[in-house]
Amino acid sequence: MSKPRKSVARQTRRDDRARMRNDSKLIASADRSIPAQPTPARREPVKPLTHGQKRYDAGFKSSDIIFGIGPAGTGKTWFAIQRAAEALKAGLIKKIYVTRPAIEVGEGMGFLPGELDEKFAPYLIPLKEAFVEALGAGFYEYCLKAGIIEPIPLAFIRGRTLKDAWVIFDEAQNATKAEFKAFLTRIGENAKFVINGDMSQIDEKIGYKSGLQDAVDRIGNHSQVSVVTFTRGEVVRSGLCQDMVEAYEND
């Protein structure tokens, strides 16, 4: 077999060197875009941003059951997670439970693949960002694996006693009266139940009156219960989010 001409071999080597330089630049650029360490925990103290959040915060201090009712973007879930994380880091509680109804655009948990925790995981995605901000990515993952942060599908909450914990019940407007009875009777010693919902986003399966409204009517005046209502003007997510809430409010 004849040997390649020297000019062709030299050109091949030059092309290889140019390709390696380009690859090195690409790798260096990728390295700069990847954080050198996991997301750290929030250091500065969390402060209420609106009048509603101030009343919400006061409810955390004075009550064992706190209802946060109002439109999306008012910081109900985010603020509750920040305070729950503070209680966990201070050693005031041993666990944080999170739950919500398994209702999403008309589909139940049975339509999702995998085991129970895998089925429930998509419903918790909106909470992950707030937990990572409060605890840092590494500690959040550790808490999940160690069971310190425990997701509980609402349908499987019967028989549990939830104590020494904060329990965050999200999207509660889509829970039924029976589910609320099962949930509220789980409260144990040193437990704080935070129940969040938006009455304007009730799924059609629930009917004209959700379990959230029924629960507020039944126990809203109890001495250990606080009911905090957020208004459209207290949306802190963004100005555009506030406009979207207003656009759909009359429905």
mmCIF file of C-alpha atoms in Angstrom:
data_model
loop_
_atom_site.group_PDB
_atom_site.id
_atom_site.type_symbol
_atom_site.label_atom_id
_atom_site.label_comp_id
_atom_site.label_asym_id
_atom_site.label_seq_id
_atom_site.Cartn_x
_atom_site.Cartn_y
_atom_site.Cartn_z
ATOM 1 C CA MET A 1 0.000 0.000 0.000
ATOM 2 C CA SER A 2 1.417 3.394 -0.938
ATOM 3 C CA LYS A 3 2.141 5.869 1.867
ATOM 4 C CA PRO A 4 0.116 9.089 1.997
ATOM 5 C CA ARG A 5 1.815 12.121 0.625
ATOM 6 C CA LYS A 6 3.563 14.320 3.217
ATOM 7 C CA SER A 7 1.382 17.345 2.418
ATOM 8 C CA VAL A 8 -1.777 15.340 3.106
ATOM 9 C CA ALA A 9 -0.347 13.979 6.387
ATOM 10 C CA ARG A 10 0.663 17.473 7.517
ATOM 11 C CA GLN A 11 -2.809 18.832 6.726
ATOM 12 C CA THR A 12 -4.392 15.981 8.683
ATOM 13 C CA ARG A 13 -2.219 16.791 11.719
ATOM 14 C CA ARG A 14 -3.145 20.493 11.471
ATOM 15 C CA ASP A 15 -6.845 19.599 11.285
ATOM 16 C CA ASP A 16 -6.479 17.353 14.340
ATOM 17 C CA ARG A 17 -4.748 20.117 16.326
ATOM 18 C CA ALA A 18 -7.429 22.645 15.329
ATOM 19 C CA ARG A 19 -10.153 20.205 16.365
ATOM 20 C CA MET A 20 -8.477 19.650 19.733
ATOM 21 C CA ARG A 21 -8.260 23.417 20.315
ATOM 22 C CA ASN A 22 -11.955 23.790 19.524
ATOM 23 C CA ASP A 23 -12.811 20.863 21.809
ATOM 24 C CA SER A 24 -10.753 22.409 24.612
ATOM 25 C CA LYS A 25 -12.622 25.701 24.250
ATOM 26 C CA LEU A 26 -15.953 23.875 24.324
ATOM 27 C CA ILE A 27 -14.988 21.873 27.434
ATOM 28 C CA ALA A 28 -13.707 25.015 29.176
ATOM 29 C CA SER A 29 -16.953 26.818 28.359
ATOM 30 C CA ALA A 30 -18.994 23.903 29.720
ATOM 31 C CA ASP A 31 -16.907 23.832 32.906
ATOM 32 C CA ARG A 32 -17.633 27.505 33.480
ATOM 33 C CA SER A 33 -21.362 26.927 33.039
ATOM 34 C CA ILE A 34 -21.485 24.078 35.600
ATOM 35 C CA PRO A 35 -21.482 25.243 39.251
ATOM 36 C CA ALA A 36 -18.302 24.279 41.082
ATOM 37 C CA GLN A 37 -20.330 23.200 44.124
ATOM 38 C CA PRO A 38 -23.953 22.351 44.933
ATOM 39 C CA THR A 39 -26.420 25.176 45.544
ATOM 40 C CA PRO A 40 -25.765 26.534 49.059
ATOM 41 C CA ALA A 41 -28.497 27.092 51.601
ATOM 42 C CA ARG A 42 -30.036 30.500 52.026
ATOM 43 C CA ARG A 43 -28.125 32.539 54.621
ATOM 44 C CA GLU A 44 -30.057 35.763 55.059
ATOM 45 C CA PRO A 45 -33.202 35.514 57.228
ATOM 46 C CA VAL A 46 -36.550 35.311 55.474
ATOM 47 C CA LYS A 47 -38.774 38.335 56.014
ATOM 48 C CA PRO A 48 -42.431 38.783 55.072
ATOM 49 C CA LEU A 49 -42.857 40.879 51.937
ATOM 50 C CA THR A 50 -46.576 41.657 52.128
ATOM 51 C CA HIS A 51 -49.254 42.274 54.742
ATOM 52 C CA GLY A 52 -50.633 38.805 54.003
ATOM 53 C CA GLN A 53 -47.244 37.194 54.600
ATOM 54 C CA LYS A 54 -46.939 39.091 57.900
ATOM 55 C CA ARG A 55 -50.278 37.686 59.083
ATOM 56 C CA TYR A 56 -49.260 34.257 57.765
ATOM 57 C CA ASP A 57 -46.013 34.457 59.737
ATOM 58 C CA ALA A 58 -47.889 35.498 62.870
ATOM 59 C CA GLY A 59 -50.136 32.466 62.385
ATOM 60 C CA PHE A 60 -47.100 30.170 62.343
ATOM 61 C CA LYS A 61 -46.115 31.528 65.755
ATOM 62 C CA SER A 62 -49.537 31.436 67.375
ATOM 63 C CA SER A 63 -51.397 28.480 65.871
ATOM 64 C CA ASP A 64 -51.037 24.760 65.216
ATOM 65 C CA ILE A 65 -53.164 24.784 62.050
ATOM 66 C CA ILE A 66 -52.700 27.582 59.526
ATOM 67 C CA PHE A 67 -54.730 28.073 56.371
ATOM 68 C CA GLY A 68 -53.181 30.141 53.591
ATOM 69 C CA ILE A 69 -55.833 30.934 51.005
ATOM 70 C CA GLY A 70 -55.308 33.071 47.936
ATOM 71 C CA PRO A 71 -54.155 33.316 44.334
ATOM 72 C CA ALA A 72 -51.041 31.837 42.803
ATOM 73 C CA GLY A 73 -47.817 33.763 43.265
ATOM 74 C CA THR A 74 -48.501 35.156 46.738
ATOM 75 C CA GLY A 75 -45.714 33.069 48.297
ATOM 76 C CA LYS A 76 -47.885 30.772 50.410
ATOM 77 C CA THR A 77 -45.977 27.546 49.821
ATOM 78 C CA TRP A 78 -42.556 29.176 49.445
ATOM 79 C CA PHE A 79 -42.861 31.043 52.751
ATOM 80 C CA ALA A 80 -44.146 27.970 54.599
ATOM 81 C CA ILE A 81 -41.189 25.895 53.362
ATOM 82 C CA GLN A 82 -38.700 28.546 54.453
ATOM 83 C CA ARG A 83 -40.144 28.612 57.974
ATOM 84 C CA ALA A 84 -40.344 24.817 58.143
ATOM 85 C CA ALA A 85 -36.677 24.561 57.108
ATOM 86 C CA GLU A 86 -35.706 27.062 59.805
ATOM 87 C CA ALA A 87 -37.534 24.978 62.424
ATOM 88 C CA LEU A 88 -35.784 21.828 61.188
ATOM 89 C CA LYS A 89 -32.303 23.386 61.265
ATOM 90 C CA ALA A 90 -32.974 24.796 64.751
ATOM 91 C CA GLY A 91 -33.877 21.317 66.035
ATOM 92 C CA LEU A 92 -37.450 22.322 66.896
ATOM 93 C CA ILE A 93 -38.884 19.523 64.758
ATOM 94 C CA LYS A 94 -37.645 16.180 63.433
ATOM 95 C CA LYS A 95 -39.411 16.009 60.076
ATOM 96 C CA ILE A 96 -41.131 17.924 57.309
ATOM 97 C CA TYR A 97 -44.035 16.186 55.585
ATOM 98 C CA VAL A 98 -45.486 17.395 52.310
ATOM 99 C CA THR A 99 -48.735 16.234 50.778
ATOM 100 C CA ARG A 100 -51.310 17.213 48.189
ATOM 101 C CA PRO A 101 -54.246 15.682 46.334
ATOM 102 C CA ALA A 102 -53.263 13.562 43.344
ATOM 103 C CA ILE A 103 -55.325 15.550 40.880
ATOM 104 C CA GLU A 104 -53.666 17.032 37.809
ATOM 105 C CA VAL A 105 -55.556 17.978 34.634
ATOM 106 C CA GLY A 106 -58.044 15.164 35.130
ATOM 107 C CA GLU A 107 -55.499 12.354 35.615
ATOM 108 C CA GLY A 108 -54.891 10.387 38.804
ATOM 109 C CA MET A 109 -51.745 8.757 40.126
ATOM 110 C CA GLY A 110 -52.579 5.484 38.417
ATOM 111 C CA PHE A 111 -51.781 6.949 35.020
ATOM 112 C CA LEU A 112 -48.148 7.616 35.981
ATOM 113 C CA PRO A 113 -45.483 4.879 35.679
ATOM 114 C CA GLY A 114 -43.336 3.468 38.478
ATOM 115 C CA GLU A 115 -43.638 2.806 42.190
ATOM 116 C CA LEU A 116 -45.657 4.985 44.571
ATOM 117 C CA ASP A 117 -42.840 7.457 45.289
ATOM 118 C CA GLU A 118 -42.128 7.732 41.549
ATOM 119 C CA LYS A 119 -45.793 8.351 40.818
ATOM 120 C CA PHE A 120 -45.977 11.097 43.453
ATOM 121 C CA ALA A 121 -42.655 12.788 42.558
ATOM 122 C CA PRO A 122 -44.027 14.971 39.701
ATOM 123 C CA TYR A 123 -46.487 16.605 42.103
ATOM 124 C CA LEU A 124 -43.598 17.773 44.312
ATOM 125 C CA ILE A 125 -41.510 19.434 41.594
ATOM 126 C CA PRO A 126 -42.905 22.903 42.422
ATOM 127 C CA LEU A 127 -41.710 22.496 46.036
ATOM 128 C CA LYS A 128 -38.152 21.373 45.263
ATOM 129 C CA GLU A 129 -36.870 24.826 44.326
ATOM 130 C CA ALA A 130 -38.054 26.313 47.616
ATOM 131 C CA PHE A 131 -36.496 23.461 49.623
ATOM 132 C CA VAL A 132 -33.171 23.795 47.788
ATOM 133 C CA GLU A 133 -33.145 27.535 48.469
ATOM 134 C CA ALA A 134 -33.846 26.955 52.156
ATOM 135 C CA LEU A 135 -31.575 23.971 52.814
ATOM 136 C CA GLY A 136 -29.080 23.823 49.957
ATOM 137 C CA ALA A 137 -29.111 21.135 47.279
ATOM 138 C CA GLY A 138 -26.908 18.653 49.135
ATOM 139 C CA PHE A 139 -28.741 18.788 52.467
ATOM 140 C CA TYR A 140 -32.123 18.670 50.710
ATOM 141 C CA GLU A 141 -31.153 15.453 48.891
ATOM 142 C CA TYR A 142 -29.862 13.992 52.160
ATOM 143 C CA CYS A 143 -33.140 14.866 53.940
ATOM 144 C CA LEU A 144 -35.136 13.156 51.205
ATOM 145 C CA LYS A 145 -33.050 9.975 51.316
ATOM 146 C CA ALA A 146 -33.035 9.911 55.128
ATOM 147 C CA GLY A 147 -36.794 10.418 55.331
ATOM 148 C CA ILE A 148 -36.445 13.738 57.154
ATOM 149 C CA ILE A 149 -38.441 15.328 54.349
ATOM 150 C CA GLU A 150 -41.193 12.849 53.548
ATOM 151 C CA PRO A 151 -43.730 13.172 50.742
ATOM 152 C CA ILE A 152 -47.042 11.500 51.600
ATOM 153 C CA PRO A 153 -49.785 11.042 48.991
ATOM 154 C CA LEU A 154 -52.982 12.269 50.614
ATOM 155 C CA ALA A 155 -54.740 9.016 49.801
ATOM 156 C CA PHE A 156 -52.223 7.112 51.986
ATOM 157 C CA ILE A 157 -52.260 9.356 55.041
ATOM 158 C CA ARG A 158 -54.797 7.371 57.071
ATOM 159 C CA GLY A 159 -53.352 5.565 60.076
ATOM 160 C CA ARG A 160 -50.383 7.924 60.446
ATOM 161 C CA THR A 161 -49.677 10.119 63.460
ATOM 162 C CA LEU A 162 -47.745 13.176 62.326
ATOM 163 C CA LYS A 163 -45.796 14.633 65.243
ATOM 164 C CA ASP A 164 -42.641 16.690 65.882
ATOM 165 C CA ALA A 165 -43.034 18.032 62.377
ATOM 166 C CA TRP A 166 -44.267 20.674 60.000
ATOM 167 C CA VAL A 167 -46.818 19.289 57.569
ATOM 168 C CA ILE A 168 -47.345 21.305 54.380
ATOM 169 C CA PHE A 169 -50.568 20.498 52.543
ATOM 170 C CA ASP A 170 -50.429 22.084 49.089
ATOM 171 C CA GLU A 171 -53.186 22.555 46.474
ATOM 172 C CA ALA A 172 -55.687 21.820 49.223
ATOM 173 C CA GLN A 173 -58.615 23.245 47.241
ATOM 174 C CA ASN A 174 -58.707 19.934 45.349
ATOM 175 C CA ALA A 175 -59.176 17.776 48.443
ATOM 176 C CA THR A 176 -62.562 16.397 49.391
ATOM 177 C CA LYS A 177 -64.339 16.681 52.728
ATOM 178 C CA ALA A 178 -63.438 13.045 53.513
ATOM 179 C CA GLU A 179 -59.764 13.647 52.686
ATOM 180 C CA PHE A 180 -59.687 16.686 54.969
ATOM 181 C CA LYS A 181 -61.192 14.698 57.818
ATOM 182 C CA ALA A 182 -58.525 12.022 57.360
ATOM 183 C CA PHE A 183 -55.776 14.656 57.188
ATOM 184 C CA LEU A 184 -56.779 16.862 60.124
ATOM 185 C CA THR A 185 -57.198 13.886 62.464
ATOM 186 C CA ARG A 186 -53.537 12.915 61.899
ATOM 187 C CA ILE A 187 -52.181 15.850 63.943
ATOM 188 C CA GLY A 188 -49.926 14.792 66.815
ATOM 189 C CA GLU A 189 -47.811 16.471 69.489
ATOM 190 C CA ASN A 190 -45.566 19.352 68.420
ATOM 191 C CA ALA A 191 -46.989 19.350 64.904
ATOM 192 C CA LYS A 192 -47.828 22.339 62.769
ATOM 193 C CA PHE A 193 -50.199 21.873 59.827
ATOM 194 C CA VAL A 194 -49.945 24.432 57.031
ATOM 195 C CA ILE A 195 -52.773 24.153 54.515
ATOM 196 C CA ASN A 196 -52.539 26.154 51.294
ATOM 197 C CA GLY A 197 -54.998 26.542 48.465
ATOM 198 C CA ASP A 198 -56.560 28.766 45.832
ATOM 199 C CA MET A 199 -60.350 28.638 45.668
ATOM 200 C CA SER A 200 -60.280 29.855 42.068
ATOM 201 C CA GLN A 201 -58.446 26.695 40.929
ATOM 202 C CA ILE A 202 -60.814 23.973 42.127
ATOM 203 C CA ASP A 203 -60.811 20.940 39.846
ATOM 204 C CA GLU A 204 -64.199 20.102 38.339
ATOM 205 C CA LYS A 205 -64.126 16.640 39.993
ATOM 206 C CA ILE A 206 -64.465 18.239 43.443
ATOM 207 C CA GLY A 207 -67.848 19.827 42.811
ATOM 208 C CA TYR A 208 -69.118 23.224 43.858
ATOM 209 C CA LYS A 209 -67.609 23.123 47.371
ATOM 210 C CA SER A 210 -64.118 21.827 48.098
ATOM 211 C CA GLY A 211 -62.973 20.203 51.304
ATOM 212 C CA LEU A 212 -60.819 23.275 51.940
ATOM 213 C CA GLN A 213 -63.816 25.597 52.170
ATOM 214 C CA ASP A 214 -65.667 23.045 54.280
ATOM 215 C CA ALA A 215 -62.709 22.792 56.700
ATOM 216 C CA VAL A 216 -62.429 26.574 57.042
ATOM 217 C CA ASP A 217 -66.164 26.765 57.784
ATOM 218 C CA ARG A 218 -65.887 24.014 60.418
ATOM 219 C CA ILE A 219 -62.720 24.903 62.328
ATOM 220 C CA GLY A 220 -61.748 28.408 61.200
ATOM 221 C CA ASN A 221 -62.782 29.933 64.549
ATOM 222 C CA HIS A 222 -60.854 27.452 66.718
ATOM 223 C CA SER A 223 -58.351 29.069 69.082
ATOM 224 C CA GLN A 224 -55.437 27.085 67.594
ATOM 225 C CA VAL A 225 -56.380 27.774 63.976
ATOM 226 C CA SER A 226 -55.414 30.769 61.840
ATOM 227 C CA VAL A 227 -57.010 31.554 58.491
ATOM 228 C CA VAL A 228 -55.024 33.974 56.329
ATOM 229 C CA THR A 229 -56.467 35.234 53.062
ATOM 230 C CA PHE A 230 -54.105 36.649 50.441
ATOM 231 C CA THR A 231 -55.315 39.147 47.860
ATOM 232 C CA ARG A 232 -54.509 39.570 44.188
ATOM 233 C CA GLY A 233 -52.526 42.705 45.047
ATOM 234 C CA GLU A 234 -50.130 40.596 47.158
ATOM 235 C CA VAL A 235 -48.816 38.522 44.245
ATOM 236 C CA VAL A 236 -45.021 38.652 44.556
ATOM 237 C CA ARG A 237 -44.035 36.256 41.759
ATOM 238 C CA SER A 238 -44.079 38.940 39.048
ATOM 239 C CA GLY A 239 -46.186 41.774 37.716
ATOM 240 C CA LEU A 240 -47.184 39.627 34.748
ATOM 241 C CA CYS A 241 -48.325 36.829 37.077
ATOM 242 C CA GLN A 242 -50.551 39.365 38.835
ATOM 243 C CA ASP A 243 -52.036 40.350 35.474
ATOM 244 C CA MET A 244 -52.727 36.672 34.660
ATOM 245 C CA VAL A 245 -54.477 36.173 38.001
ATOM 246 C CA GLU A 246 -56.649 39.210 37.303
ATOM 247 C CA ALA A 247 -57.450 38.029 33.779
ATOM 248 C CA TYR A 248 -58.941 34.786 35.090
ATOM 249 C CA GLU A 249 -60.337 36.034 38.406
ATOM 250 C CA ASN A 250 -63.866 36.744 37.179
ATOM 251 C CA ASP A 251 -64.344 33.123 36.060
#
